[in-house]
Short mmCIF file of C-alpha atoms in Angstrom, two decimals:
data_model
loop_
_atom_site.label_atom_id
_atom_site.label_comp_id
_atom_site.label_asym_id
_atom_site.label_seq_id
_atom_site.Cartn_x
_atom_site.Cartn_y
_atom_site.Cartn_z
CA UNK A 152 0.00 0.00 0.00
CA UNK A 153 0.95 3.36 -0.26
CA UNK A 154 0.27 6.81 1.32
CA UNK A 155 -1.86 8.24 -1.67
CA UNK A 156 -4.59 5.05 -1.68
CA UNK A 157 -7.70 5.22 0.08
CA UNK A 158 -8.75 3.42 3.23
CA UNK A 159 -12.04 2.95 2.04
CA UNK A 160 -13.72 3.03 -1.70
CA UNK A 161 -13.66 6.56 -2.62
CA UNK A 162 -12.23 8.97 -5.81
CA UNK A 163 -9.04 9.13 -7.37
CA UNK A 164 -7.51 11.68 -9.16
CA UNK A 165 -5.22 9.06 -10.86
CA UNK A 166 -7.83 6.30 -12.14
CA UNK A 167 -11.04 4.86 -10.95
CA UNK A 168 -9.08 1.61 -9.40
CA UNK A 169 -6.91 3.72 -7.61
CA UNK A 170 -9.68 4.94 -5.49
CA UNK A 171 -10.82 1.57 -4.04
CA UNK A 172 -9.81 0.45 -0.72
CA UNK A 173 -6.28 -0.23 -0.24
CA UNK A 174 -6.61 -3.09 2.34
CA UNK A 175 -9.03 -5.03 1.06
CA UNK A 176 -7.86 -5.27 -2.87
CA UNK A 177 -5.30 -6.32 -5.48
CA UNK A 178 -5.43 -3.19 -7.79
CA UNK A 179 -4.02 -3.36 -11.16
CA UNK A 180 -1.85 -0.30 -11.60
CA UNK A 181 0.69 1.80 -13.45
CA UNK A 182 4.31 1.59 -12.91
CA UNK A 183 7.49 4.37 -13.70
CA UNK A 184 9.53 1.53 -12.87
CA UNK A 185 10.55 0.25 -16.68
CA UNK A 186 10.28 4.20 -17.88
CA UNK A 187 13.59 4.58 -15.08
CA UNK A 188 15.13 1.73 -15.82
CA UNK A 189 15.12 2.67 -19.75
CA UNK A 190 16.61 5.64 -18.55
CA UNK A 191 20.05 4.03 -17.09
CA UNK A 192 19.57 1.36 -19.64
CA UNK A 193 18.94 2.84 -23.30
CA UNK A 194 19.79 -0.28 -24.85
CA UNK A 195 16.33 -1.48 -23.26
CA UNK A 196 14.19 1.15 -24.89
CA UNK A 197 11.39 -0.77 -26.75
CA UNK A 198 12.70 -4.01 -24.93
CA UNK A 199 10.94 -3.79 -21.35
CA UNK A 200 7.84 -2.26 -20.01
CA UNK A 201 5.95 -2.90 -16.80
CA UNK A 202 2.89 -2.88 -14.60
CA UNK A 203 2.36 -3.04 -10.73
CA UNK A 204 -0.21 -4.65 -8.53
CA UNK A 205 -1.16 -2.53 -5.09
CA UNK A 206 -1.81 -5.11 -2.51
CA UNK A 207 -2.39 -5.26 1.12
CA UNK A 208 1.32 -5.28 2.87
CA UNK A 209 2.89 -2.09 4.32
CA UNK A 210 6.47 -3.05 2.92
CA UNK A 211 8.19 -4.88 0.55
CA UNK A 212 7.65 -5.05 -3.31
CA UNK A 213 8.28 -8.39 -5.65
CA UNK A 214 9.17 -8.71 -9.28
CA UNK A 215 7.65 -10.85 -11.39
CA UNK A 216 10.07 -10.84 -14.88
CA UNK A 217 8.64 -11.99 -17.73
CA UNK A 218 10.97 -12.18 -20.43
CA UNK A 219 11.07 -13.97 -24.34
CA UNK A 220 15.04 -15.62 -24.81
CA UNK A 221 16.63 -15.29 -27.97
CA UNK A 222 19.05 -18.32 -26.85
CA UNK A 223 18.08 -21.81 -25.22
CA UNK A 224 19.05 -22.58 -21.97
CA UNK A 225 17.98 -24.11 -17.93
CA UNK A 226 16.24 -22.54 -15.06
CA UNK A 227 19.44 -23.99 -13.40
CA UNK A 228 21.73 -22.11 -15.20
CA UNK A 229 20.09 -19.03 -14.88
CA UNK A 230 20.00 -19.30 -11.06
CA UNK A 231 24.06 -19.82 -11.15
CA UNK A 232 24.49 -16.87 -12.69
CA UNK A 233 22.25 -14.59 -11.01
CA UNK A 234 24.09 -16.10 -7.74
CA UNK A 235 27.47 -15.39 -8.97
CA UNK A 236 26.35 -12.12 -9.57
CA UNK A 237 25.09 -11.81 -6.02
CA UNK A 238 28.14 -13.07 -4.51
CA UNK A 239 30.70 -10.93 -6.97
CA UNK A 240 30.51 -7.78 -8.87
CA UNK A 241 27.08 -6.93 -7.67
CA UNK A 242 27.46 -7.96 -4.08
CA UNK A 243 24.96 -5.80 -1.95
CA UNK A 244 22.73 -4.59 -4.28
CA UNK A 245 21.99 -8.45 -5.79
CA UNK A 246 20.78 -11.00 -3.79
CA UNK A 247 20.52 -15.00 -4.11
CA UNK A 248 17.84 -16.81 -1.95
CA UNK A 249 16.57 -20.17 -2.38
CA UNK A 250 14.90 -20.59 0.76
CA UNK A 251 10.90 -20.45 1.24
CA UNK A 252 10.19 -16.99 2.24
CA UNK A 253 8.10 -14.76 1.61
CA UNK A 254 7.69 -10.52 1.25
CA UNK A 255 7.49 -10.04 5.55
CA UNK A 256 11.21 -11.83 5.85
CA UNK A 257 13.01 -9.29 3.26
CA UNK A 258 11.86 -6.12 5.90
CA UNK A 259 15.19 -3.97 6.72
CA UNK A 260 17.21 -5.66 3.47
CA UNK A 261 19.52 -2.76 2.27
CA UNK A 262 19.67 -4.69 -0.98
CA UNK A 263 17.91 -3.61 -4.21
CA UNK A 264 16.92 -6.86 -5.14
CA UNK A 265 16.79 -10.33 -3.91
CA UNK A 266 16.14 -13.33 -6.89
CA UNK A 267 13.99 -16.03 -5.37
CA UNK A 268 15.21 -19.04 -6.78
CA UNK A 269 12.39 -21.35 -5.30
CA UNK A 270 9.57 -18.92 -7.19
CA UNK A 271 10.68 -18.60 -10.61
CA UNK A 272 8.72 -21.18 -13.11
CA UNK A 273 10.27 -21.89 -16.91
CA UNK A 274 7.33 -23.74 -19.17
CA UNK A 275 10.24 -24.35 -22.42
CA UNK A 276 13.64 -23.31 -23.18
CA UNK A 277 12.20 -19.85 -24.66
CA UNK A 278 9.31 -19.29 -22.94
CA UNK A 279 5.74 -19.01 -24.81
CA UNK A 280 2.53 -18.22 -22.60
CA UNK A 281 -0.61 -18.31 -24.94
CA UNK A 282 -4.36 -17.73 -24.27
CA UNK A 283 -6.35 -20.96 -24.84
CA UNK A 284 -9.14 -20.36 -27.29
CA UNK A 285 -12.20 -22.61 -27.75
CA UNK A 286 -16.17 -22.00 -26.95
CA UNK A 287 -15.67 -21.69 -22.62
CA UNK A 288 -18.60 -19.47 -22.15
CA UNK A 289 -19.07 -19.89 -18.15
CA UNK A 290 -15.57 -20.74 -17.44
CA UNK A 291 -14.05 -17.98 -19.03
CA UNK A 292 -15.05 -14.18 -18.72
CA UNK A 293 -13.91 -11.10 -19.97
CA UNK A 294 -14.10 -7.59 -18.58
CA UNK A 295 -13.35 -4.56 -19.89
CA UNK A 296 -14.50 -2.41 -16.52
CA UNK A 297 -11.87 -1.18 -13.83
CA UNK A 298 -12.62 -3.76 -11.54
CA UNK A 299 -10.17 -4.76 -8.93
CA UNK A 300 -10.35 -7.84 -6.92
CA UNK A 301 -13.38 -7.69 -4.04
CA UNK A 302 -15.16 -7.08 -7.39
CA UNK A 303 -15.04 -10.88 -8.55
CA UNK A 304 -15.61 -12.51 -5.49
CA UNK A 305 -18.57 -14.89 -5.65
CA UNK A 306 -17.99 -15.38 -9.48
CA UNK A 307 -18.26 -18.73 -10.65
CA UNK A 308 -16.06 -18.53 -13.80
CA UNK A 309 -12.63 -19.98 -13.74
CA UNK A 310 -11.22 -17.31 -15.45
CA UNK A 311 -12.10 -13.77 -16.04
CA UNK A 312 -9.59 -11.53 -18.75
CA UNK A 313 -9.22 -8.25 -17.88
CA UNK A 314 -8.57 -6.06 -20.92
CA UNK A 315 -7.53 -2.83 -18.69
CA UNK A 316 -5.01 -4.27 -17.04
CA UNK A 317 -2.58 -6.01 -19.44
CA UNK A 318 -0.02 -4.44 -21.47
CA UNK A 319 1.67 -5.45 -24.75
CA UNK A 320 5.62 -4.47 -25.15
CA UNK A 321 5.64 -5.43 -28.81
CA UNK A 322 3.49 -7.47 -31.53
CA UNK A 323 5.32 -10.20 -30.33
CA UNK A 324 5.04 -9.76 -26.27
CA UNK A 325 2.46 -9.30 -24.08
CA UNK A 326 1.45 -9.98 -20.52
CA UNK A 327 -2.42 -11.06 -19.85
CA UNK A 328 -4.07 -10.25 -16.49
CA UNK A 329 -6.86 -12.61 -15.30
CA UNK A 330 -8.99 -12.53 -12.32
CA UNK A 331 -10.86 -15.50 -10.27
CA UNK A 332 -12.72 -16.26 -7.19
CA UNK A 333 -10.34 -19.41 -5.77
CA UNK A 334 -12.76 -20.41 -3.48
CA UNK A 335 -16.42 -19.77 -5.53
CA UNK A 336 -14.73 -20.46 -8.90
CA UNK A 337 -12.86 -23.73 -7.84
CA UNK A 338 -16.26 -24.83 -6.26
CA UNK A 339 -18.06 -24.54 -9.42
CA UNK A 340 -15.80 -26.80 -10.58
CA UNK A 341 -16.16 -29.22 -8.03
CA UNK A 342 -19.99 -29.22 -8.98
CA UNK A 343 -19.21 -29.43 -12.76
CA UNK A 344 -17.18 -32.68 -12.57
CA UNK A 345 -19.92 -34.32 -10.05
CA UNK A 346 -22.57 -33.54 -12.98
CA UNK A 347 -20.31 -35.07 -15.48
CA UNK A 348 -19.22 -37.97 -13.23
CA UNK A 349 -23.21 -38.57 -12.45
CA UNK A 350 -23.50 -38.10 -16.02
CA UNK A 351 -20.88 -40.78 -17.11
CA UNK A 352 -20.72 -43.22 -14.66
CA UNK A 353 -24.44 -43.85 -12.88
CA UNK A 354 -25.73 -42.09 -16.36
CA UNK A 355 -28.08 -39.77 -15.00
CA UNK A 356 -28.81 -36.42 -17.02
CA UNK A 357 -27.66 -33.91 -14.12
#
């Protein structure tokens, strides 16, 4: 949270999201963050751009990098060289963890960043996300209202895309925000494979 968001839902002279309550949502949100880092890095102009998520916590930001290689290679490898980065040239500024903690145990670090080696996910050598496509009216939703996350609670769709809140670096990259209930959405489920089992096994039309 920060000192400019509301306790409670009221106005923002920002954006309507902005204005909702700070402690009870995840609010999709701007960031400066890429802009400054373009700044000391010109080579990354065009290369990197950003969002942020407000949440609930008085202190401590994450990172989550999303990035398309141009060369193959391991999760592994990429961990051994962010940790000999941490433990040489960039020692005190870097830092290497690979134990399971989470945003309360970094309070107080004087470093800039810490990587997370436990957190980090690789699906192939070069990383492709894609957006199934197929006929998934009721599972999947889309929104194009600047909703934040109370807003979705007792929705029974798996998946909800939210048009506001993505971004697109390039015709080539682009990071998709979705929104779901975990508890509402994941019982709907539930339900949906009883019919079907019901349907299947003791075949009766549910």
């Amino acid at each position: 949270m920060t000192a400019t968001q509301a306790v409670v839902d009221s106005s923002s002279r920002k954006d309507w999201r902005g204005g909702r309550a700070a402690s009870g949502n995840i609010i999709p949100s701007s960031t400066g963050a890429a802009k400054a880092v373009c700044k000391v890095i010109p080579s990354l102009v065009g290369k990197l751009t950003g969002m942020a998520f407000r949440v609930p916590t008085i202190d401590v930001s994450v990172v989550d990098f999303t990035c398309r290689l141009e060369k193959a290679t391991t999760y592994e490898d990429i961990c051994a060289h962010v940790k000999s980065l941490s433990e040489g040239e960039m020692k005190g500024f870097l830092g290497y963890s690979d134990e399971p903690l989470v945003s309360t145990d970094y309070e107080g670090d004087l470093r800039s960043s810490i990587f997370d080696a436990g957190a980090g996910i690789m699906l192939n050598p070069n990383f492709v996300k894609s957006l199934s496509e197929g006929e998934m009216k009721g599972f999947l939703g889309y929104s194009d209202e600047p909703l934040v996350s109370t807003d979705y609670e007792g929705d029974l769709r798996s998946s909800i895309f939210d048009a506001g809140a993505g971004i697109m670096l390039n015709p080539n990259f682009v990071k998709l925000i979705a929104w779901y209930d975990n508890e509402y959405g994941y019982s709907g489920r539930v339900v949906d494979l009883m019919k079907h089992v019901a349907t299947v096994d003791a075949k009766i039309s549910a």
